PDB file of N, CA and C in Angstrom:
ATOM      1  N   UNK A 255     -18.740 -10.095  71.082  1.00 48.00           N
ATOM      2  CA  UNK A 255     -18.265  -9.421  72.258  1.00 48.00           C
ATOM      3  C   UNK A 255     -16.814  -9.000  72.031  1.00 48.00           C
ATOM      4  N   UNK A 256     -16.481  -7.805  72.467  1.00 51.00           N
ATOM      5  CA  UNK A 256     -15.123  -7.298  72.338  1.00 51.00           C
ATOM      6  C   UNK A 256     -14.240  -7.920  73.405  1.00 51.00           C
ATOM      7  N   UNK A 257     -13.051  -8.354  73.011  1.00 60.00           N
ATOM      8  CA  UNK A 257     -12.090  -8.880  73.966  1.00 60.00           C
ATOM      9  C   UNK A 257     -11.093  -7.783  74.278  1.00 60.00           C
ATOM     10  N   UNK A 258     -10.851  -7.563  75.544  1.00 71.00           N
ATOM     11  CA  UNK A 258      -9.943  -6.512  75.972  1.00 71.00           C
ATOM     12  C   UNK A 258      -8.749  -7.105  76.690  1.00 71.00           C
ATOM     13  N   UNK A 259      -7.601  -6.450  76.546  1.00 73.00           N
ATOM     14  CA  UNK A 259      -6.405  -6.906  77.241  1.00 73.00           C
ATOM     15  C   UNK A 259      -6.577  -6.741  78.742  1.00 73.00           C
ATOM     16  N   UNK A 260      -5.981  -7.637  79.495  1.00 79.00           N
ATOM     17  CA  UNK A 260      -6.141  -7.649  80.952  1.00 79.00           C
ATOM     18  C   UNK A 260      -5.568  -6.401  81.619  1.00 79.00           C
ATOM     19  N   UNK A 261      -4.422  -5.911  81.147  1.00 81.00           N
ATOM     20  CA  UNK A 261      -3.769  -4.775  81.797  1.00 81.00           C
ATOM     21  C   UNK A 261      -4.627  -3.506  81.761  1.00 81.00           C
ATOM     22  N   UNK A 262      -5.167  -3.099  80.591  1.00 87.00           N
ATOM     23  CA  UNK A 262      -6.021  -1.907  80.596  1.00 87.00           C
ATOM     24  C   UNK A 262      -7.272  -2.086  81.457  1.00 87.00           C
ATOM     25  N   UNK A 263      -7.829  -3.285  81.489  1.00 90.00           N
ATOM     26  CA  UNK A 263      -9.017  -3.539  82.300  1.00 90.00           C
ATOM     27  C   UNK A 263      -8.664  -3.423  83.780  1.00 90.00           C
ATOM     28  N   UNK A 264      -7.527  -3.956  84.191  1.00 91.00           N
ATOM     29  CA  UNK A 264      -7.079  -3.838  85.583  1.00 91.00           C
ATOM     30  C   UNK A 264      -6.862  -2.379  85.952  1.00 91.00           C
ATOM     31  N   UNK A 265      -6.322  -1.616  85.034  1.00 92.00           N
ATOM     32  CA  UNK A 265      -6.098  -0.192  85.272  1.00 92.00           C
ATOM     33  C   UNK A 265      -7.429   0.535  85.481  1.00 92.00           C
ATOM     34  N   UNK A 266      -8.412   0.224  84.654  1.00 94.00           N
ATOM     35  CA  UNK A 266      -9.727   0.829  84.810  1.00 94.00           C
ATOM     36  C   UNK A 266     -10.334   0.417  86.146  1.00 94.00           C
ATOM     37  N   UNK A 267     -10.245  -0.836  86.479  1.00 94.00           N
ATOM     38  CA  UNK A 267     -10.794  -1.342  87.742  1.00 94.00           C
ATOM     39  C   UNK A 267     -10.193  -0.584  88.933  1.00 94.00           C
ATOM     40  N   UNK A 268      -8.897  -0.326  88.879  1.00 95.00           N
ATOM     41  CA  UNK A 268      -8.211   0.376  89.966  1.00 95.00           C
ATOM     42  C   UNK A 268      -8.655   1.832  90.094  1.00 95.00           C
ATOM     43  N   UNK A 269      -9.116   2.430  88.993  1.00 96.00           N
ATOM     44  CA  UNK A 269      -9.502   3.842  89.009  1.00 96.00           C
ATOM     45  C   UNK A 269     -10.964   4.071  89.379  1.00 96.00           C
ATOM     46  N   UNK A 270     -11.745   3.028  89.450  1.00 95.00           N
ATOM     47  CA  UNK A 270     -13.167   3.178  89.776  1.00 95.00           C
ATOM     48  C   UNK A 270     -13.412   2.986  91.270  1.00 95.00           C
ATOM     49  N   UNK A 271     -14.267   3.840  91.822  1.00 96.00           N
ATOM     50  CA  UNK A 271     -14.729   3.635  93.200  1.00 96.00           C
ATOM     51  C   UNK A 271     -15.793   2.542  93.206  1.00 96.00           C
ATOM     52  N   UNK A 272     -16.565   2.470  92.124  1.00 95.00           N
ATOM     53  CA  UNK A 272     -17.577   1.430  91.968  1.00 95.00           C
ATOM     54  C   UNK A 272     -16.935   0.144  91.481  1.00 95.00           C
ATOM     55  N   UNK A 273     -17.751  -0.762  91.010  1.00 93.00           N
ATOM     56  CA  UNK A 273     -17.285  -2.089  90.609  1.00 93.00           C
ATOM     57  C   UNK A 273     -17.269  -2.242  89.097  1.00 93.00           C
ATOM     58  N   UNK A 274     -16.244  -2.901  88.599  1.00 94.00           N
ATOM     59  CA  UNK A 274     -16.152  -3.248  87.184  1.00 94.00           C
ATOM     60  C   UNK A 274     -16.439  -4.741  87.060  1.00 94.00           C
ATOM     61  N   UNK A 275     -17.469  -5.074  86.286  1.00 93.00           N
ATOM     62  CA  UNK A 275     -17.874  -6.467  86.108  1.00 93.00           C
ATOM     63  C   UNK A 275     -17.450  -6.915  84.707  1.00 93.00           C
ATOM     64  N   UNK A 276     -16.800  -8.080  84.632  1.00 90.00           N
ATOM     65  CA  UNK A 276     -16.368  -8.644  83.360  1.00 90.00           C
ATOM     66  C   UNK A 276     -17.061  -9.990  83.154  1.00 90.00           C
ATOM     67  N   UNK A 277     -17.032 -10.512  81.937  1.00 89.00           N
ATOM     68  CA  UNK A 277     -17.653 -11.824  81.692  1.00 89.00           C
ATOM     69  C   UNK A 277     -17.065 -12.948  82.554  1.00 89.00           C
ATOM     70  N   UNK A 278     -15.877 -12.752  83.094  1.00 91.00           N
ATOM     71  CA  UNK A 278     -15.253 -13.768  83.944  1.00 91.00           C
ATOM     72  C   UNK A 278     -15.830 -13.775  85.357  1.00 91.00           C
ATOM     73  N   UNK A 279     -16.526 -12.716  85.749  1.00 90.00           N
ATOM     74  CA  UNK A 279     -17.102 -12.646  87.095  1.00 90.00           C
ATOM     75  C   UNK A 279     -18.308 -13.580  87.207  1.00 90.00           C
ATOM     76  N   UNK A 280     -18.437 -14.232  88.362  1.00 91.00           N
ATOM     77  CA  UNK A 280     -19.495 -15.224  88.548  1.00 91.00           C
ATOM     78  C   UNK A 280     -20.903 -14.633  88.452  1.00 91.00           C
ATOM     79  N   UNK A 281     -21.056 -13.358  88.752  1.00 89.00           N
ATOM     80  CA  UNK A 281     -22.386 -12.738  88.704  1.00 89.00           C
ATOM     81  C   UNK A 281     -22.631 -11.910  87.444  1.00 89.00           C
ATOM     82  N   UNK A 282     -21.774 -12.069  86.445  1.00 84.00           N
ATOM     83  CA  UNK A 282     -21.902 -11.297  85.206  1.00 84.00           C
ATOM     84  C   UNK A 282     -23.272 -11.480  84.561  1.00 84.00           C
ATOM     85  N   UNK A 283     -23.756 -12.705  84.497  1.00 85.00           N
ATOM     86  CA  UNK A 283     -25.062 -12.971  83.865  1.00 85.00           C
ATOM     87  C   UNK A 283     -26.173 -12.218  84.578  1.00 85.00           C
ATOM     88  N   UNK A 284     -26.149 -12.231  85.888  1.00 84.00           N
ATOM     89  CA  UNK A 284     -27.173 -11.535  86.666  1.00 84.00           C
ATOM     90  C   UNK A 284     -27.064 -10.024  86.491  1.00 84.00           C
ATOM     91  N   UNK A 285     -25.859  -9.495  86.539  1.00 84.00           N
ATOM     92  CA  UNK A 285     -25.648  -8.050  86.435  1.00 84.00           C
ATOM     93  C   UNK A 285     -26.039  -7.542  85.051  1.00 84.00           C
ATOM     94  N   UNK A 286     -25.747  -8.288  84.010  1.00 83.00           N
ATOM     95  CA  UNK A 286     -26.009  -7.823  82.651  1.00 83.00           C
ATOM     96  C   UNK A 286     -27.472  -7.930  82.245  1.00 83.00           C
ATOM     97  N   UNK A 287     -28.244  -8.727  82.967  1.00 77.00           N
ATOM     98  CA  UNK A 287     -29.630  -8.937  82.567  1.00 77.00           C
ATOM     99  C   UNK A 287     -30.468  -7.684  82.768  1.00 77.00           C
ATOM    100  N   UNK A 288     -31.413  -7.502  81.890  1.00 66.00           N
ATOM    101  CA  UNK A 288     -32.336  -6.378  81.943  1.00 66.00           C
ATOM    102  C   UNK A 288     -33.718  -6.898  82.264  1.00 66.00           C
ATOM    103  N   UNK A 289     -34.587  -6.021  82.665  1.00 59.00           N
ATOM    104  CA  UNK A 289     -35.959  -6.433  82.967  1.00 59.00           C
ATOM    105  C   UNK A 289     -36.673  -6.942  81.725  1.00 59.00           C
ATOM    106  N   UNK A 290     -36.238  -6.486  80.561  1.00 60.00           N
ATOM    107  CA  UNK A 290     -36.869  -6.905  79.317  1.00 60.00           C
ATOM    108  C   UNK A 290     -36.126  -8.124  78.760  1.00 60.00           C
ATOM    109  N   UNK A 291     -36.710  -9.296  78.888  1.00 65.00           N
ATOM    110  CA  UNK A 291     -36.069 -10.525  78.440  1.00 65.00           C
ATOM    111  C   UNK A 291     -35.846 -10.625  76.942  1.00 65.00           C
ATOM    112  N   UNK A 292     -36.461  -9.737  76.168  1.00 72.00           N
ATOM    113  CA  UNK A 292     -36.276  -9.754  74.716  1.00 72.00           C
ATOM    114  C   UNK A 292     -34.936  -9.134  74.316  1.00 72.00           C
ATOM    115  N   UNK A 293     -34.292  -8.450  75.245  1.00 70.00           N
ATOM    116  CA  UNK A 293     -33.008  -7.809  74.971  1.00 70.00           C
ATOM    117  C   UNK A 293     -31.912  -8.673  75.578  1.00 70.00           C
ATOM    118  N   UNK A 294     -30.937  -9.064  74.766  1.00 74.00           N
ATOM    119  CA  UNK A 294     -29.874  -9.948  75.239  1.00 74.00           C
ATOM    120  C   UNK A 294     -28.513  -9.395  74.827  1.00 74.00           C
ATOM    121  N   UNK A 295     -28.095  -8.318  75.477  1.00 77.00           N
ATOM    122  CA  UNK A 295     -26.777  -7.740  75.205  1.00 77.00           C
ATOM    123  C   UNK A 295     -25.723  -8.467  76.026  1.00 77.00           C
ATOM    124  N   UNK A 296     -24.536  -8.557  75.479  1.00 82.00           N
ATOM    125  CA  UNK A 296     -23.420  -9.195  76.171  1.00 82.00           C
ATOM    126  C   UNK A 296     -22.241  -8.224  76.188  1.00 82.00           C
ATOM    127  N   UNK A 297     -22.260  -7.282  77.135  1.00 86.00           N
ATOM    128  CA  UNK A 297     -21.206  -6.271  77.180  1.00 86.00           C
ATOM    129  C   UNK A 297     -19.856  -6.844  77.591  1.00 86.00           C
ATOM    130  N   UNK A 298     -18.808  -6.251  77.043  1.00 86.00           N
ATOM    131  CA  UNK A 298     -17.447  -6.651  77.401  1.00 86.00           C
ATOM    132  C   UNK A 298     -17.129  -6.242  78.828  1.00 86.00           C
ATOM    133  N   UNK A 299     -17.657  -5.103  79.247  1.00 91.00           N
ATOM    134  CA  UNK A 299     -17.439  -4.587  80.591  1.00 91.00           C
ATOM    135  C   UNK A 299     -18.709  -3.918  81.087  1.00 91.00           C
ATOM    136  N   UNK A 300     -18.928  -3.986  82.376  1.00 92.00           N
ATOM    137  CA  UNK A 300     -20.039  -3.273  82.998  1.00 92.00           C
ATOM    138  C   UNK A 300     -19.448  -2.473  84.153  1.00 92.00           C
ATOM    139  N   UNK A 301     -19.514  -1.161  84.030  1.00 93.00           N
ATOM    140  CA  UNK A 301     -19.030  -0.286  85.101  1.00 93.00           C
ATOM    141  C   UNK A 301     -20.211   0.075  85.979  1.00 93.00           C
ATOM    142  N   UNK A 302     -20.172  -0.341  87.217  1.00 91.00           N
ATOM    143  CA  UNK A 302     -21.227  -0.012  88.181  1.00 91.00           C
ATOM    144  C   UNK A 302     -20.730   1.211  88.942  1.00 91.00           C
ATOM    145  N   UNK A 303     -20.962   2.355  88.341  1.00 93.00           N
ATOM    146  CA  UNK A 303     -20.395   3.616  88.807  1.00 93.00           C
ATOM    147  C   UNK A 303     -20.967   4.041  90.150  1.00 93.00           C
ATOM    148  N   UNK A 304     -20.069   4.529  91.007  1.00 93.00           N
ATOM    149  CA  UNK A 304     -20.446   4.981  92.342  1.00 93.00           C
ATOM    150  C   UNK A 304     -20.446   6.499  92.454  1.00 93.00           C
ATOM    151  N   UNK A 305     -20.001   7.180  91.401  1.00 93.00           N
ATOM    152  CA  UNK A 305     -19.893   8.634  91.463  1.00 93.00           C
ATOM    153  C   UNK A 305     -19.852   9.205  90.048  1.00 93.00           C
ATOM    154  N   UNK A 306     -20.060  10.502  89.930  1.00 93.00           N
ATOM    155  CA  UNK A 306     -19.901  11.133  88.616  1.00 93.00           C
ATOM    156  C   UNK A 306     -18.489  10.956  88.050  1.00 93.00           C
ATOM    157  N   UNK A 307     -17.506  10.897  88.926  1.00 96.00           N
ATOM    158  CA  UNK A 307     -16.126  10.686  88.473  1.00 96.00           C
ATOM    159  C   UNK A 307     -15.969   9.299  87.846  1.00 96.00           C
ATOM    160  N   UNK A 308     -16.646   8.306  88.415  1.00 95.00           N
ATOM    161  CA  UNK A 308     -16.632   6.964  87.829  1.00 95.00           C
ATOM    162  C   UNK A 308     -17.236   6.977  86.434  1.00 95.00           C
ATOM    163  N   UNK A 309     -18.324   7.712  86.269  1.00 94.00           N
ATOM    164  CA  UNK A 309     -18.974   7.804  84.954  1.00 94.00           C
ATOM    165  C   UNK A 309     -17.994   8.394  83.947  1.00 94.00           C
ATOM    166  N   UNK A 310     -17.340   9.489  84.309  1.00 96.00           N
ATOM    167  CA  UNK A 310     -16.378  10.136  83.408  1.00 96.00           C
ATOM    168  C   UNK A 310     -15.213   9.207  83.076  1.00 96.00           C
ATOM    169  N   UNK A 311     -14.725   8.480  84.077  1.00 97.00           N
ATOM    170  CA  UNK A 311     -13.609   7.546  83.870  1.00 97.00           C
ATOM    171  C   UNK A 311     -14.014   6.413  82.932  1.00 97.00           C
ATOM    172  N   UNK A 312     -15.182   5.840  83.161  1.00 96.00           N
ATOM    173  CA  UNK A 312     -15.661   4.731  82.322  1.00 96.00           C
ATOM    174  C   UNK A 312     -15.892   5.194  80.885  1.00 96.00           C
ATOM    175  N   UNK A 313     -16.493   6.365  80.722  1.00 96.00           N
ATOM    176  CA  UNK A 313     -16.731   6.887  79.376  1.00 96.00           C
ATOM    177  C   UNK A 313     -15.422   7.180  78.643  1.00 96.00           C
ATOM    178  N   UNK A 314     -14.464   7.765  79.336  1.00 96.00           N
ATOM    179  CA  UNK A 314     -13.167   8.059  78.711  1.00 96.00           C
ATOM    180  C   UNK A 314     -12.471   6.762  78.287  1.00 96.00           C
ATOM    181  N   UNK A 315     -12.536   5.743  79.129  1.00 95.00           N
ATOM    182  CA  UNK A 315     -11.941   4.448  78.791  1.00 95.00           C
ATOM    183  C   UNK A 315     -12.599   3.874  77.542  1.00 95.00           C
ATOM    184  N   UNK A 316     -13.932   3.848  77.531  1.00 94.00           N
ATOM    185  CA  UNK A 316     -14.667   3.280  76.393  1.00 94.00           C
ATOM    186  C   UNK A 316     -14.380   4.038  75.104  1.00 94.00           C
ATOM    187  N   UNK A 317     -14.372   5.349  75.185  1.00 94.00           N
ATOM    188  CA  UNK A 317     -14.073   6.148  73.986  1.00 94.00           C
ATOM    189  C   UNK A 317     -12.662   5.881  73.493  1.00 94.00           C
ATOM    190  N   UNK A 318     -11.707   5.793  74.429  1.00 93.00           N
ATOM    191  CA  UNK A 318     -10.309   5.544  74.061  1.00 93.00           C
ATOM    192  C   UNK A 318     -10.091   4.192  73.420  1.00 93.00           C
ATOM    193  N   UNK A 319     -10.946   3.236  73.745  1.00 91.00           N
ATOM    194  CA  UNK A 319     -10.859   1.881  73.185  1.00 91.00           C
ATOM    195  C   UNK A 319     -11.854   1.667  72.047  1.00 91.00           C
ATOM    196  N   UNK A 320     -12.575   2.719  71.673  1.00 92.00           N
ATOM    197  CA  UNK A 320     -13.584   2.655  70.604  1.00 92.00           C
ATOM    198  C   UNK A 320     -14.638   1.584  70.880  1.00 92.00           C
ATOM    199  N   UNK A 321     -15.078   1.542  72.140  1.00 91.00           N
ATOM    200  CA  UNK A 321     -16.104   0.585  72.533  1.00 91.00           C
ATOM    201  C   UNK A 321     -17.485   1.211  72.389  1.00 91.00           C
ATOM    202  N   UNK A 322     -18.445   0.383  72.084  1.00 90.00           N
ATOM    203  CA  UNK A 322     -19.828   0.825  72.043  1.00 90.00           C
ATOM    204  C   UNK A 322     -20.275   1.094  73.484  1.00 90.00           C
ATOM    205  N   UNK A 323     -20.990   2.189  73.690  1.00 91.00           N
ATOM    206  CA  UNK A 323     -21.406   2.574  75.035  1.00 91.00           C
ATOM    207  C   UNK A 323     -22.919   2.466  75.161  1.00 91.00           C
ATOM    208  N   UNK A 324     -23.338   1.893  76.261  1.00 86.00           N
ATOM    209  CA  UNK A 324     -24.756   1.811  76.582  1.00 86.00           C
ATOM    210  C   UNK A 324     -24.910   2.228  78.040  1.00 86.00           C
ATOM    211  N   UNK A 325     -25.972   2.968  78.323  1.00 83.00           N
ATOM    212  CA  UNK A 325     -26.185   3.458  79.683  1.00 83.00           C
ATOM    213  C   UNK A 325     -27.440   2.823  80.251  1.00 83.00           C
ATOM    214  N   UNK A 326     -27.310   2.315  81.444  1.00 78.00           N
ATOM    215  CA  UNK A 326     -28.470   1.830  82.178  1.00 78.00           C
ATOM    216  C   UNK A 326     -28.548   2.696  83.426  1.00 78.00           C
ATOM    217  N   UNK A 327     -29.503   3.591  83.417  1.00 71.00           N
ATOM    218  CA  UNK A 327     -29.587   4.578  84.482  1.00 71.00           C
ATOM    219  C   UNK A 327     -30.478   4.151  85.617  1.00 71.00           C
ATOM    220  N   UNK A 328     -30.386   4.917  86.634  1.00 64.00           N
ATOM    221  CA  UNK A 328     -31.193   4.683  87.819  1.00 64.00           C
ATOM    222  C   UNK A 328     -31.420   5.997  88.515  1.00 64.00           C
ATOM    223  N   UNK A 329     -31.025   6.056  89.733  1.00 58.00           N
ATOM    224  CA  UNK A 329     -31.164   7.272  90.505  1.00 58.00           C
ATOM    225  C   UNK A 329     -32.503   7.388  91.194  1.00 58.00           C
ATOM    226  N   UNK A 330     -33.358   6.411  91.021  1.00 58.00           N
ATOM    227  CA  UNK A 330     -34.686   6.469  91.615  1.00 58.00           C
ATOM    228  C   UNK A 330     -34.632   6.447  93.135  1.00 58.00           C
ATOM    229  N   UNK A 331     -33.604   5.864  93.672  1.00 59.00           N
ATOM    230  CA  UNK A 331     -33.496   5.728  95.119  1.00 59.00           C
ATOM    231  C   UNK A 331     -32.804   6.916  95.773  1.00 59.00           C
ATOM    232  N   UNK A 332     -32.266   7.821  94.975  1.00 57.00           N
ATOM    233  CA  UNK A 332     -31.575   8.972  95.537  1.00 57.00           C
ATOM    234  C   UNK A 332     -32.562   9.930  96.179  1.00 57.00           C
ATOM    235  N   UNK A 333     -32.208  10.421  97.310  1.00 58.00           N
ATOM    236  CA  UNK A 333     -33.055  11.384  97.995  1.00 58.00           C
ATOM    237  C   UNK A 333     -32.258  12.651  98.234  1.00 58.00           C
ATOM    238  N   UNK A 334     -32.866  13.746  97.972  1.00 59.00           N
ATOM    239  CA  UNK A 334     -32.219  15.034  98.207  1.00 59.00           C
ATOM    240  C   UNK A 334     -32.602  15.558  99.579  1.00 59.00           C
ATOM    241  N   UNK A 335     -31.657  16.210 100.210  1.00 59.00           N
ATOM    242  CA  UNK A 335     -31.945  16.827 101.504  1.00 59.00           C
ATOM    243  C   UNK A 335     -32.904  17.994 101.284  1.00 59.00           C
ATOM    244  N   UNK A 336     -33.850  18.134 102.167  1.00 55.00           N
ATOM    245  CA  UNK A 336     -34.834  19.207 102.028  1.00 55.00           C
ATOM    246  C   UNK A 336     -34.301  20.533 102.517  1.00 55.00           C
TER     247      UNK A 336
END
């Protein structure tokens, strides 16, 4: 697992509308788990993006820190106005 300095992580947390989950958070194990129990990734950070801007911010941060990026998508609950 990559260890990140606290200051850059705090800066990222402040810029997200969504939530940034770190291994220090009490619910990190639950948040990081996938439906497939055969996969056991331990991400340094989990950005629970609330907007497209959050996605762009999280990706820019990860690229700037040369972090491996993984996407867990959803959107199944989104409904479009008719």
